[in-house]
Short mmCIF file of C-alpha atoms and ligand atoms in Angstrom, two decimals:
data_model
loop_
_atom_site.label_atom_id
_atom_site.label_comp_id
_atom_site.label_asym_id
_atom_site.label_seq_id
_atom_site.Cartn_x
_atom_site.Cartn_y
_atom_site.Cartn_z
CA MET A 1 -2.94 -2.67 7.31
CA ASN A 2 -1.01 -4.03 4.02
CA ILE A 3 -2.91 -4.41 1.05
CA LYS A 4 -0.09 -6.68 -0.34
CA GLY A 5 -1.33 -10.22 0.81
CA SER A 6 -4.54 -9.15 2.22
CA ILE A 7 -8.03 -11.09 1.94
CA ALA A 8 -10.36 -8.55 1.02
CA LEU A 9 -14.29 -8.67 0.36
CA VAL A 10 -16.04 -6.04 -1.48
CA THR A 11 -19.71 -5.51 -1.46
CA GLY A 12 -21.55 -4.16 -4.51
CA ALA A 13 -18.48 -5.09 -6.68
CA ASN A 14 -20.10 -5.84 -10.02
CA ARG A 15 -20.21 -2.03 -10.88
CA GLY A 16 -18.95 1.42 -10.27
CA LEU A 17 -16.74 1.77 -7.07
CA GLY A 18 -16.80 -1.62 -6.11
CA LEU A 19 -15.67 -2.99 -9.36
CA ALA A 20 -12.67 -0.53 -9.19
CA PHE A 21 -11.89 -1.66 -5.78
CA THR A 22 -11.42 -5.11 -6.72
CA LYS A 23 -9.11 -4.24 -9.65
CA ALA A 24 -7.33 -1.79 -7.44
CA LEU A 25 -7.08 -4.72 -4.68
CA LEU A 26 -5.63 -7.31 -7.29
CA ALA A 27 -3.20 -4.49 -8.58
CA GLY A 28 -2.00 -3.65 -4.99
CA GLY A 29 -1.22 -7.47 -4.50
CA ALA A 30 -4.44 -8.92 -2.44
CA SER A 31 -4.02 -12.69 -2.16
CA LYS A 32 -7.87 -12.98 -2.56
CA VAL A 33 -10.67 -10.51 -3.62
CA TYR A 34 -14.20 -11.90 -2.99
CA ALA A 35 -16.17 -9.78 -5.35
CA THR A 36 -19.67 -9.69 -3.99
CA ALA A 37 -22.96 -8.65 -5.64
CA ARG A 38 -26.67 -9.33 -5.47
CA ASP A 39 -26.30 -10.99 -9.11
CA PRO A 40 -22.55 -12.65 -8.95
CA SER A 41 -23.13 -13.58 -12.54
CA ALA A 42 -22.32 -9.87 -13.18
CA ILE A 43 -18.97 -10.18 -11.97
CA THR A 44 -16.45 -10.47 -14.87
CA VAL A 45 -12.94 -9.17 -13.57
CA PRO A 46 -10.64 -12.16 -13.80
CA GLY A 47 -8.56 -13.34 -10.72
CA VAL A 48 -11.58 -12.57 -8.14
CA VAL A 49 -13.77 -15.09 -6.37
CA PRO A 50 -17.45 -14.06 -7.29
CA ILE A 51 -20.02 -14.45 -4.27
CA LYS A 52 -23.62 -13.82 -4.13
CA LEU A 53 -24.31 -11.10 -1.41
CA ASP A 54 -27.53 -8.97 -0.91
CA VAL A 55 -26.24 -6.89 2.06
CA THR A 56 -30.04 -6.27 3.32
CA ASP A 57 -30.71 -9.83 3.59
CA PRO A 58 -29.51 -11.11 7.04
CA ALA A 59 -29.54 -14.78 6.02
CA ASP A 60 -27.36 -14.02 2.96
CA VAL A 61 -24.81 -11.95 5.26
CA ALA A 62 -24.78 -14.88 7.90
CA ALA A 63 -23.91 -17.53 5.27
CA VAL A 64 -21.27 -15.62 3.54
CA ALA A 65 -19.39 -14.75 6.80
CA ASP A 66 -19.66 -18.25 7.94
CA ARG A 67 -18.11 -19.36 4.76
CA LEU A 68 -15.25 -16.97 4.25
CA GLY A 69 -13.33 -17.25 7.42
CA ASP A 70 -10.15 -15.80 5.94
CA VAL A 71 -11.22 -12.32 5.30
CA ASN A 72 -9.11 -9.58 6.90
CA LEU A 73 -10.36 -6.45 4.80
CA LEU A 74 -13.95 -5.49 4.48
CA PHE A 75 -15.11 -3.07 2.07
CA ASN A 76 -18.63 -1.90 2.63
CA ASN A 77 -18.80 -0.30 -0.49
CA ALA A 78 -22.86 -1.20 -1.55
CA GLY A 79 -24.94 1.69 -1.68
CA ALA A 80 -28.27 3.04 -3.19
CA ALA A 81 -29.52 6.71 -4.02
CA VAL A 82 -32.78 8.16 -5.02
CA ARG A 83 -33.32 11.84 -6.16
CA ALA A 84 -36.42 13.05 -4.79
CA PRO A 85 -37.80 15.46 -2.22
CA LEU A 86 -38.05 14.80 1.29
CA LEU A 87 -41.39 16.11 1.80
CA GLY A 88 -42.74 13.82 -1.52
CA SER A 89 -45.51 11.44 -0.98
CA ARG A 90 -43.01 8.47 -1.36
CA ALA A 91 -40.28 9.86 0.91
CA GLU A 92 -41.07 7.50 3.91
CA GLU A 93 -40.71 4.55 1.57
CA GLU A 94 -37.80 5.75 -0.11
CA LEU A 95 -35.98 6.57 3.24
CA ARG A 96 -36.60 3.09 4.46
CA MET A 97 -35.20 1.34 1.39
CA LEU A 98 -32.05 3.63 1.53
CA LEU A 99 -31.41 2.96 5.09
CA ASP A 100 -31.66 -0.55 4.47
CA VAL A 101 -28.82 -0.55 2.33
CA ASN A 102 -26.78 2.33 3.34
CA LEU A 103 -26.98 1.96 6.98
CA PHE A 104 -28.30 -1.53 7.97
CA GLY A 105 -26.39 -3.38 5.51
CA VAL A 106 -23.29 -1.86 6.83
CA LEU A 107 -24.26 -2.92 10.26
CA LEU A 108 -25.32 -6.24 9.34
CA THR A 109 -22.06 -7.02 7.29
CA THR A 110 -19.85 -5.56 9.91
CA ARG A 111 -21.35 -7.36 12.73
CA ALA A 112 -21.28 -10.51 10.70
CA PHE A 113 -17.54 -10.31 9.98
CA ALA A 114 -16.36 -8.86 13.27
CA PRO A 115 -15.38 -12.24 14.62
CA VAL A 116 -13.95 -13.35 11.49
CA LEU A 117 -11.69 -9.84 11.37
CA ALA A 118 -10.78 -10.70 15.05
CA ARG A 119 -9.46 -14.36 14.28
CA ASN A 120 -7.36 -12.87 11.45
CA GLY A 121 -5.65 -10.35 13.60
CA GLY A 122 -7.94 -7.36 13.62
CA GLY A 123 -7.76 -6.01 9.87
CA ALA A 124 -9.83 -3.04 8.69
CA VAL A 125 -13.27 -2.17 7.58
CA VAL A 126 -13.81 0.42 4.90
CA ASN A 127 -17.25 2.55 5.01
CA MET A 128 -18.02 4.29 1.94
CA LEU A 129 -19.81 7.65 3.02
CA SER A 130 -19.89 10.65 1.23
CA ALA A 131 -19.56 14.65 1.26
CA LEU A 132 -23.30 14.04 1.56
CA SER A 133 -22.64 12.84 5.11
CA TRP A 134 -22.30 16.43 5.80
CA ILE A 135 -24.11 18.54 3.50
CA THR A 136 -27.54 18.35 1.68
CA GLN A 137 -28.05 19.29 -1.77
CA PRO A 138 -31.45 19.73 -3.47
CA GLY A 139 -33.02 16.17 -4.04
CA THR A 140 -30.56 14.37 -2.13
CA GLY A 141 -32.26 14.49 1.43
CA ALA A 142 -32.90 10.85 1.93
CA TYR A 143 -29.54 9.68 0.78
CA ALA A 144 -27.95 12.37 2.79
CA ALA A 145 -29.79 11.33 6.21
CA THR A 146 -28.63 7.92 5.45
CA LYS A 147 -24.93 8.80 4.80
CA ALA A 148 -25.18 11.16 7.85
CA ALA A 149 -26.33 8.02 9.80
CA ALA A 150 -23.64 5.76 8.17
CA TRP A 151 -21.06 8.36 9.34
CA ALA A 152 -21.94 7.99 13.04
CA LEU A 153 -22.53 4.00 12.66
CA THR A 154 -18.92 4.12 11.47
CA ASN A 155 -17.68 6.44 14.37
CA GLY A 156 -19.32 3.75 16.76
CA LEU A 157 -18.02 0.83 15.05
CA ARG A 158 -14.47 2.15 15.26
CA ILE A 159 -14.92 2.55 19.08
CA GLU A 160 -16.47 -1.11 19.50
CA LEU A 161 -13.90 -2.70 17.24
CA LYS A 162 -10.78 -1.15 18.61
CA ALA A 163 -10.27 -3.90 21.23
CA GLN A 164 -9.82 -6.31 18.65
CA LYS A 165 -7.62 -4.03 16.74
CA THR A 166 -9.75 -3.54 13.79
CA GLN A 167 -9.08 -0.36 11.76
CA VAL A 168 -12.37 1.31 10.88
CA THR A 169 -12.01 3.90 7.78
CA GLY A 170 -14.77 6.09 6.83
CA VAL A 171 -14.56 7.44 2.94
CA HIS A 172 -15.89 10.95 2.22
CA VAL A 173 -16.05 12.01 -1.55
CA GLY A 174 -18.27 14.33 -3.81
CA LEU A 175 -19.13 12.92 -7.07
CA ILE A 176 -17.78 9.90 -8.45
CA ASP A 177 -18.23 9.16 -12.21
CA THR A 178 -20.36 5.83 -11.79
CA ASP A 179 -24.04 5.11 -12.55
CA MET A 180 -24.95 6.78 -9.10
CA ALA A 181 -23.86 10.41 -9.99
CA ALA A 182 -25.25 9.87 -13.69
CA GLY A 183 -28.48 12.04 -13.30
CA SER A 184 -26.95 14.64 -10.69
CA PRO A 185 -27.75 18.15 -11.82
CA VAL A 186 -24.62 19.29 -9.46
CA GLU A 187 -21.99 20.99 -11.49
CA LEU A 188 -18.90 19.57 -9.62
CA ALA A 189 -15.61 17.78 -10.86
CA ARG A 190 -16.34 14.17 -10.87
CA VAL A 191 -13.60 11.98 -10.02
CA SER A 192 -13.09 8.64 -11.53
CA PRO A 193 -13.83 5.32 -9.81
CA GLN A 194 -10.29 4.29 -10.09
CA PHE A 195 -8.91 7.62 -8.41
CA VAL A 196 -11.05 6.81 -5.65
CA ALA A 197 -10.11 3.12 -5.12
CA GLU A 198 -6.35 3.82 -5.41
CA THR A 199 -6.64 6.93 -2.72
CA VAL A 200 -8.62 4.76 -0.43
CA LEU A 201 -6.23 2.03 -0.49
CA GLN A 202 -3.14 4.34 0.16
CA GLY A 203 -5.17 5.80 2.91
CA ILE A 204 -5.74 2.22 4.58
CA GLU A 205 -2.04 1.36 4.32
CA ALA A 206 -1.47 4.70 5.92
CA GLY A 207 -3.78 3.87 8.72
CA GLN A 208 -6.06 6.60 8.22
CA GLU A 209 -9.29 6.58 10.01
CA GLU A 210 -10.87 9.08 7.70
CA VAL A 211 -10.18 9.50 3.87
CA LEU A 212 -11.34 12.77 2.12
CA VAL A 213 -10.71 11.89 -1.33
CA ASP A 214 -11.42 15.26 -3.22
CA GLY A 215 -11.67 18.74 -3.01
CA THR A 216 -15.36 18.57 -2.46
CA ALA A 217 -15.25 16.32 0.87
CA LYS A 218 -12.39 18.59 1.97
CA ALA A 219 -14.11 21.70 1.15
CA VAL A 220 -17.52 20.67 3.12
CA LYS A 221 -15.43 19.44 5.94
CA ALA A 222 -13.52 22.88 6.15
CA GLY A 223 -17.06 25.07 5.78
CA PHE A 224 -18.08 23.54 9.23
CA ASN A 225 -15.93 26.31 10.52
CA ALA A 226 -17.39 29.03 8.39
CA ASP A 227 -19.74 31.98 10.28
CA VAL A 228 -22.62 30.48 8.18
CA PRO A 229 -21.46 26.95 7.54
CA LEU A 230 -21.76 25.09 4.05
CA TYR A 231 -24.65 22.81 5.20
CA VAL A 232 -26.70 25.71 6.01
CA ALA A 233 -25.51 28.00 3.20
CA VAL A 234 -26.78 25.38 0.22
CA SER A 235 -28.97 27.01 -2.23
CA SER A 236 -32.41 25.50 -2.90
CA ALA A 237 -32.67 27.04 -6.42
CA ARG A 238 -32.39 23.69 -8.29
N1 NAP B 301 -21.38 8.02 -7.15
C1 NAP B 301 -21.16 8.95 -6.24
O1 NAP B 301 -21.02 10.19 -6.65
C2 NAP B 301 -20.75 8.62 -5.04
C3 NAP B 301 -20.26 9.61 -4.07
C4 NAP B 301 -20.05 9.45 -2.64
C5 NAP B 301 -20.34 8.19 -2.29
N2 NAP B 301 -20.81 7.10 -3.00
C6 NAP B 301 -20.98 5.77 -2.31
O2 NAP B 301 -20.09 5.20 -2.99
C7 NAP B 301 -20.56 3.68 -3.03
C8 NAP B 301 -20.51 3.14 -4.36
O3 NAP B 301 -21.30 3.72 -5.27
P1 NAP B 301 -21.20 3.89 -7.07
O4 NAP B 301 -21.08 5.17 -7.11
O5 NAP B 301 -20.58 2.86 -7.49
O6 NAP B 301 -22.71 3.43 -7.03
P2 NAP B 301 -23.53 2.59 -8.21
O7 NAP B 301 -22.71 2.66 -9.45
O8 NAP B 301 -24.77 2.97 -8.23
O9 NAP B 301 -23.29 0.90 -7.78
C9 NAP B 301 -24.18 0.66 -6.39
C10 NAP B 301 -23.52 -0.91 -6.27
O10 NAP B 301 -24.06 -1.09 -4.93
C11 NAP B 301 -24.89 -2.37 -5.23
N3 NAP B 301 -25.95 -2.51 -4.22
C12 NAP B 301 -27.32 -1.90 -4.02
N4 NAP B 301 -28.22 -2.62 -3.47
C13 NAP B 301 -27.25 -3.46 -2.87
C14 NAP B 301 -27.74 -4.69 -2.05
N5 NAP B 301 -28.78 -4.55 -1.30
N6 NAP B 301 -27.07 -5.54 -1.75
C15 NAP B 301 -25.67 -5.51 -2.30
N7 NAP B 301 -25.24 -4.84 -3.26
C16 NAP B 301 -26.10 -3.73 -3.38
C17 NAP B 301 -25.19 -2.28 -6.76
O11 NAP B 301 -25.61 -3.60 -7.06
P3 NAP B 301 -26.70 -3.76 -8.36
O12 NAP B 301 -26.10 -3.80 -9.45
O13 NAP B 301 -27.24 -5.27 -8.18
O14 NAP B 301 -27.95 -2.81 -8.04
C18 NAP B 301 -23.90 -1.63 -7.10
O15 NAP B 301 -22.93 -2.83 -7.27
C19 NAP B 301 -21.95 3.66 -2.59
O16 NAP B 301 -21.84 3.48 -1.14
C20 NAP B 301 -22.58 5.25 -2.53
O17 NAP B 301 -23.36 5.73 -1.91
C21 NAP B 301 -21.03 7.27 -4.31
#
């Protein structure tokens, strides 16, 4: 999948990593970049096409897929997080809200764009997952559950989209220096959104179906093979 000449759509493109994806796509020679957001007036990057899209709204998703028939590269980037205990009194409500964005948002958007991608030669779907698809830190239980579910969803979508030649790439990364990570007490190196975007675009061009962006994602995956896997060994001391 070449970035040069591609026609890309990025969800949650108004800030954070989504914003970095739109800039990296333009720099990489994409022919058109649809920068989507709940509030499209927040899209300010010159050269992109701002589009309103709330990934939890089925009518919004259907209307956008109907209108943008030239897309061949879909970035499921939009995401939400909370920092709260899993056994807290609001946990169920928080988990449902996170599932709506981080799991059902990916499903709705991918399902709506699958025929568009098929008509345009297959193309690619990129799902923003996390190191927290594979490990849980204190306070991230609900978010991690949705990213684990989104990882399994990604693997299922890859199987179902293979016949139409759509590449499905899951991206795992530790902390990215964006609003989402701003309040995290975890003392890990943060990677810049620009670095993540550029690494992911290189991975897509190389045909990678899984991109491990940083040392955290690589260490967590490697930690599956330890006698006490990293996801079991996590301290609860925070
Ligand atoms: N930051 C990290 O450390 C980290 C690490 C691993 C993976 N990730 C993943 O990377 C992706 C990007 O995260 P980020 O760090 O850029 O987070 P961020 O700075 O908090 O930005 C989140 C983006 O998602 C959008 N969004 C939330 N709900 C939406 C909805 N219902 N419909 C459409 N857009 C919605 C937000 O739009 P509004 O401005 O309207 O809220 C915003 O544009 C997410 O999937 C996240 O889970 C982040």
